[in-house]
Coordinates of C-alpha atoms in Angstrom, one line a residue:
Chain Q
M1 CA 16.2 43.8 -24.9
P2 CA 14.1 43.1 -22.1
A3 CA 12.3 40.3 -23.8
E4 CA 15.4 38.6 -24.8
V5 CA 16.7 38.4 -21.4
K6 CA 13.6 36.4 -20.0
D7 CA 13.9 34.3 -23.0
A8 CA 17.3 33.4 -22.1
K9 CA 16.1 32.9 -18.3
L10 CA 13.3 30.6 -19.4
R11 CA 15.7 28.5 -21.7
E12 CA 18.1 28.1 -18.7
I13 CA 15.2 27.0 -16.7
I14 CA 13.9 24.3 -19.2
A15 CA 17.5 23.3 -19.8
A16 CA 18.0 22.6 -16.0
L17 CA 14.4 21.1 -15.1
P18 CA 14.9 17.9 -16.2
G19 CA 18.2 17.4 -13.7
A20 CA 16.5 19.3 -10.8
M21 CA 13.7 17.1 -11.1
R22 CA 15.6 13.8 -10.9
H23 CA 17.9 15.2 -8.0
A24 CA 14.0 15.8 -6.5
V25 CA 12.9 12.6 -7.1
I26 CA 16.0 11.0 -5.8
S27 CA 16.0 12.9 -2.6
I28 CA 12.8 12.1 -1.8
G29 CA 13.1 8.3 -2.9
E30 CA 16.3 8.3 -0.5
E31 CA 13.7 9.4 2.4
A32 CA 11.4 6.9 1.9
A33 CA 13.8 4.3 1.5
S34 CA 15.3 5.5 5.1
I35 CA 12.1 5.6 6.6
A36 CA 11.2 2.2 5.8
Q37 CA 14.7 1.2 7.1
Q38 CA 13.3 2.7 10.5
L39 CA 10.3 1.1 10.3
V40 CA 10.9 -2.4 9.3
R41 CA 10.8 -5.1 11.8
K42 CA 14.9 -6.3 12.1
D43 CA 15.6 -9.8 13.5
T44 CA 18.6 -10.4 11.3
G45 CA 18.7 -7.0 9.6
S46 CA 18.4 -8.7 6.1
L47 CA 15.4 -7.3 4.9
A48 CA 16.3 -3.6 5.9
A49 CA 19.8 -4.1 3.9
T50 CA 17.7 -4.6 0.8
I51 CA 15.6 -1.1 1.4
G52 CA 16.6 1.3 -1.4
I53 CA 16.0 3.2 -4.6
D54 CA 16.5 1.8 -7.9
P55 CA 18.8 4.3 -9.9
E56 CA 17.4 2.8 -13.1
S57 CA 14.0 3.8 -12.3
V58 CA 14.6 7.4 -11.8
A59 CA 12.9 9.5 -14.7
Y60 CA 11.3 12.8 -15.6
D61 CA 9.4 12.6 -18.9
G62 CA 8.4 16.4 -18.9
S63 CA 5.5 16.3 -16.8
T64 CA 5.9 13.5 -14.1
A65 CA 9.1 12.4 -12.4
H66 CA 9.0 8.8 -10.6
V67 CA 11.7 7.0 -8.6
V68 CA 10.9 3.2 -7.3
V69 CA 12.0 2.3 -3.8
C70 CA 12.7 -1.5 -3.5
A71 CA 12.8 -4.1 -0.7
G72 CA 13.8 -7.5 -0.7
D73 CA 14.4 -9.7 -3.9
T74 CA 12.5 -12.1 -5.6
S75 CA 14.5 -12.5 -8.8
G76 CA 15.3 -16.0 -7.9
G77 CA 11.7 -16.9 -6.8
Y78 CA 10.4 -18.0 -3.3
S79 CA 12.2 -20.3 -1.0
G80 CA 10.1 -20.0 2.2
R81 CA 13.1 -19.6 4.2
G82 CA 13.4 -16.0 4.4
T83 CA 16.9 -15.4 3.5
R84 CA 18.0 -17.7 0.6
S85 CA 21.4 -19.2 0.2
D86 CA 22.3 -16.9 -2.2
G87 CA 21.9 -14.1 0.3
A88 CA 18.6 -12.8 -1.2
V89 CA 15.5 -12.0 0.8
D90 CA 12.0 -13.2 -0.4
Y91 CA 9.8 -12.2 2.6
A92 CA 9.4 -8.3 2.0
Q93 CA 5.8 -8.6 0.8
V94 CA 4.7 -11.0 3.4
Q95 CA 6.0 -8.7 6.0
E96 CA 4.3 -5.3 4.4
F97 CA 1.0 -7.0 3.8
G98 CA 0.5 -10.0 6.2
G99 CA 0.5 -13.8 5.2
A100 CA -1.6 -16.5 5.7
H101 CA -1.1 -16.8 9.1
T102 CA 1.1 -13.8 9.9
P103 CA 0.1 -10.2 10.7
P104 CA 1.1 -7.3 8.6
Q105 CA 3.9 -5.2 9.5
P106 CA 3.8 -2.4 7.0
F107 CA 7.0 -0.4 6.5
M108 CA 7.1 0.4 2.9
G109 CA 3.4 2.0 2.5
P110 CA 3.8 4.3 5.5
A111 CA 7.1 5.4 4.1
A112 CA 5.3 6.0 1.1
Q113 CA 2.4 8.1 2.6
H114 CA 5.1 10.0 4.7
V115 CA 7.0 11.0 1.6
F116 CA 3.8 11.6 -0.6
Q117 CA 2.6 14.3 2.3
T118 CA 5.9 16.0 2.3
S119 CA 7.0 15.8 -1.3
G120 CA 5.5 18.9 -2.5
P121 CA 7.0 21.5 -0.3
R122 CA 10.3 19.3 -0.5
T123 CA 10.2 19.4 -4.5
A124 CA 9.4 23.2 -4.4
E125 CA 12.5 23.7 -2.1
I126 CA 14.8 21.8 -4.1
L127 CA 13.4 23.8 -7.5
R128 CA 14.0 27.0 -5.4
A129 CA 17.1 26.2 -4.9
V130 CA 18.4 25.3 -8.2
F131 CA 16.4 28.4 -9.7
R132 CA 17.8 30.9 -7.6
Chain Z
M1 CA -0.4 0.5 14.1
T2 CA -3.2 2.3 16.5
V3 CA -6.7 1.5 15.9
G4 CA -9.6 4.4 16.0
L5 CA -13.1 4.2 16.0
E6 CA -13.0 4.5 11.8
D7 CA -11.3 1.1 12.0
Y8 CA -14.1 -0.4 13.3
V9 CA -16.3 0.9 11.1
V10 CA -14.2 -0.1 8.1
S11 CA -13.9 -3.8 9.5
E12 CA -17.6 -4.1 10.1
F13 CA -18.3 -2.6 6.8
I14 CA -15.9 -5.0 4.9
Y15 CA -17.5 -8.1 6.8
N16 CA -20.7 -7.3 6.6
A17 CA -20.7 -6.6 2.5
L18 CA -18.4 -9.9 2.3
S19 CA -20.5 -12.1 4.6
A20 CA -23.7 -11.5 3.1
D21 CA -22.7 -12.6 -0.7
G22 CA -23.8 -16.3 -0.8
T23 CA -21.5 -16.7 -3.8
L24 CA -18.6 -15.4 -2.1
T25 CA -19.2 -17.4 0.9
A26 CA -19.6 -20.4 -1.0
A27 CA -16.0 -20.0 -2.8
A28 CA -14.4 -19.2 0.4
P29 CA -15.7 -22.1 2.7
G30 CA -12.8 -21.2 5.1
G31 CA -14.6 -18.2 6.3
I32 CA -13.9 -14.4 6.4
F33 CA -11.7 -13.0 8.6
D34 CA -10.8 -9.7 10.1
G35 CA -7.1 -10.3 10.3
V36 CA -5.2 -13.3 10.4
A37 CA -6.8 -16.6 9.8
P38 CA -6.3 -19.3 12.5
F39 CA -3.5 -22.1 11.6
E40 CA -6.8 -24.7 11.3
T41 CA -8.5 -22.9 8.8
V42 CA -9.1 -25.2 5.6
G43 CA -10.0 -24.1 2.3
P44 CA -9.9 -20.8 0.3
W45 CA -10.6 -18.0 2.6
V46 CA -10.8 -14.0 2.7
A47 CA -9.2 -12.2 5.3
F48 CA -8.6 -8.6 5.3
N49 CA -6.8 -5.7 7.3
P50 CA -5.7 -2.1 7.2
W51 CA -2.5 -1.4 5.5
V52 CA -1.3 2.3 5.7
Q53 CA -2.9 4.0 8.6
A54 CA -6.0 5.8 8.1
A55 CA -5.1 9.6 8.0
D56 CA -8.0 11.9 9.5
I57 CA -9.5 14.2 7.1
R58 CA -10.4 17.8 8.8
A59 CA -12.3 20.7 8.2
T60 CA -11.9 23.9 9.9
G61 CA -9.7 23.7 13.0
T62 CA -9.7 20.4 14.8
I63 CA -13.6 19.6 13.1
R64 CA -12.8 15.9 11.8
L65 CA -15.1 14.8 8.9
G66 CA -13.6 11.2 9.0
S67 CA -10.4 9.1 7.8
D68 CA -9.4 7.7 4.7
G69 CA -7.4 4.8 4.8
L70 CA -5.9 1.6 3.0
W71 CA -7.3 -1.6 3.4
V72 CA -5.9 -5.2 1.9
V73 CA -9.1 -7.2 1.2
R74 CA -7.8 -11.0 -0.3
G75 CA -8.6 -14.0 -0.7
V76 CA -6.3 -16.8 0.4
T77 CA -5.8 -20.4 -0.7
V78 CA -3.2 -23.1 -0.3
G79 CA -1.7 -24.5 -3.4
E80 CA 0.4 -23.7 -6.7
S81 CA -2.5 -21.7 -8.5
Y82 CA -4.6 -18.5 -8.2
A83 CA -7.9 -20.5 -10.1
P84 CA -9.4 -21.0 -6.8
L85 CA -9.4 -17.1 -5.9
K86 CA -10.8 -16.1 -9.0
T87 CA -14.6 -15.9 -8.1
I88 CA -13.6 -14.4 -4.5
A89 CA -11.5 -11.7 -6.1
A90 CA -14.1 -10.8 -8.5
R91 CA -16.9 -11.1 -5.8
I92 CA -14.6 -8.7 -3.3
D93 CA -14.5 -5.8 -6.0
A94 CA -18.1 -6.5 -7.1
L95 CA -19.0 -5.8 -3.3
L96 CA -16.5 -3.0 -2.5
H97 CA -15.7 -1.2 -5.4
E98 CA -17.7 1.9 -5.5
A99 CA -20.1 0.7 -2.8
P100 CA -22.9 2.8 -1.7
V101 CA -23.0 5.0 1.4
T102 CA -23.3 2.4 4.3
T103 CA -24.5 2.5 7.7
V104 CA -22.8 0.4 10.3
S105 CA -22.9 0.4 14.2
D106 CA -20.3 2.9 14.6
G107 CA -20.7 5.1 11.7
E108 CA -20.8 5.3 8.2
V109 CA -18.8 4.5 5.3
W110 CA -19.1 7.3 2.4
S111 CA -16.9 5.6 0.0
S112 CA -14.8 2.7 -0.9
W113 CA -12.8 1.9 -4.3
R114 CA -10.0 -0.2 -5.4
Q115 CA -6.7 1.7 -5.5
M116 CA -4.8 -1.5 -7.0
P117 CA -5.1 -5.0 -7.6
F118 CA -3.3 -7.1 -5.0
S119 CA -1.3 -10.7 -5.8
M120 CA 1.2 -12.5 -3.5
E121 CA 2.7 -15.6 -3.5
E122 CA 4.3 -17.1 0.0
V123 CA 5.9 -19.9 0.7
R124 CA 5.7 -21.0 4.5
G125 CA 7.1 -24.2 6.2
G126 CA 6.9 -26.1 2.7
Q127 CA 3.4 -24.8 2.0
Q128 CA 2.6 -22.6 -0.9
Y129 CA -0.1 -19.7 -0.4
R130 CA -1.6 -17.8 -3.1
H131 CA -3.2 -14.2 -2.3
R132 CA -5.4 -12.3 -4.7
G133 CA -7.6 -9.3 -4.0
G134 CA -7.4 -5.6 -3.9
I135 CA -6.2 -2.7 -2.1
Y136 CA -9.3 -0.5 -1.4
R137 CA -9.2 3.3 -0.3
I138 CA -12.2 3.5 2.2
F139 CA -13.1 6.9 3.7
A140 CA -15.1 6.1 7.1
K141 CA -16.7 8.4 9.5
G142 CA -17.2 7.1 13.1
I143 CA -20.2 8.7 15.1

């Protein structure tokens, strides 16, 4: 019966949607990270090397998908020396927003702005490919 | 980052709004700075700067309605406590969040609201700094 065929296709789409959304959001996050890596000021390249998506942040709850793009590492606190002895980089925020006496050189915000503007068509393109 | 006429409009709007408030200027004796504060600045101060370059809002064709940008507006203090910034951050928000339509020399600000709060620790040259305020979305129209 035609109704059963449609129902089967709908179930297929519903089953595939979480995976497709995760794929889409990872793709968008990786694009944002790539743009941020291009924009960030590079003296040693240490900060640029830390930019990437947090795989554990990728989520889709049925209505919203999200991913976190990270830069730097403040897990050990702030040293004030930039790259710490343990290799972590703790000056991403200061570079992004500007410090007490240093001008901002934003790289994450502009990257996010770019992907916000392009994520709709990009998501649609990925979903079309999945459900074709 | 390029600077368009709308950036002058927003700068003047923020500076005028903040510098006219006695409570804020008393809490931030170091001054109010459009950009980076000089090294010799003493005491808590206020600094603001565009964060993400404003995007133009267009109507039909090339008709430009204005620009929509994000600005970081924060109090800055030397030391290991955010306490000196409490009044500053509160006054910044009271003055900029949902501010009325405002005319300045080169245009108008049509809307201003806080997109997100802002806090940052900075260590530089053995000195600790604290930053606290907000990131504001400001829609401006140049003349």
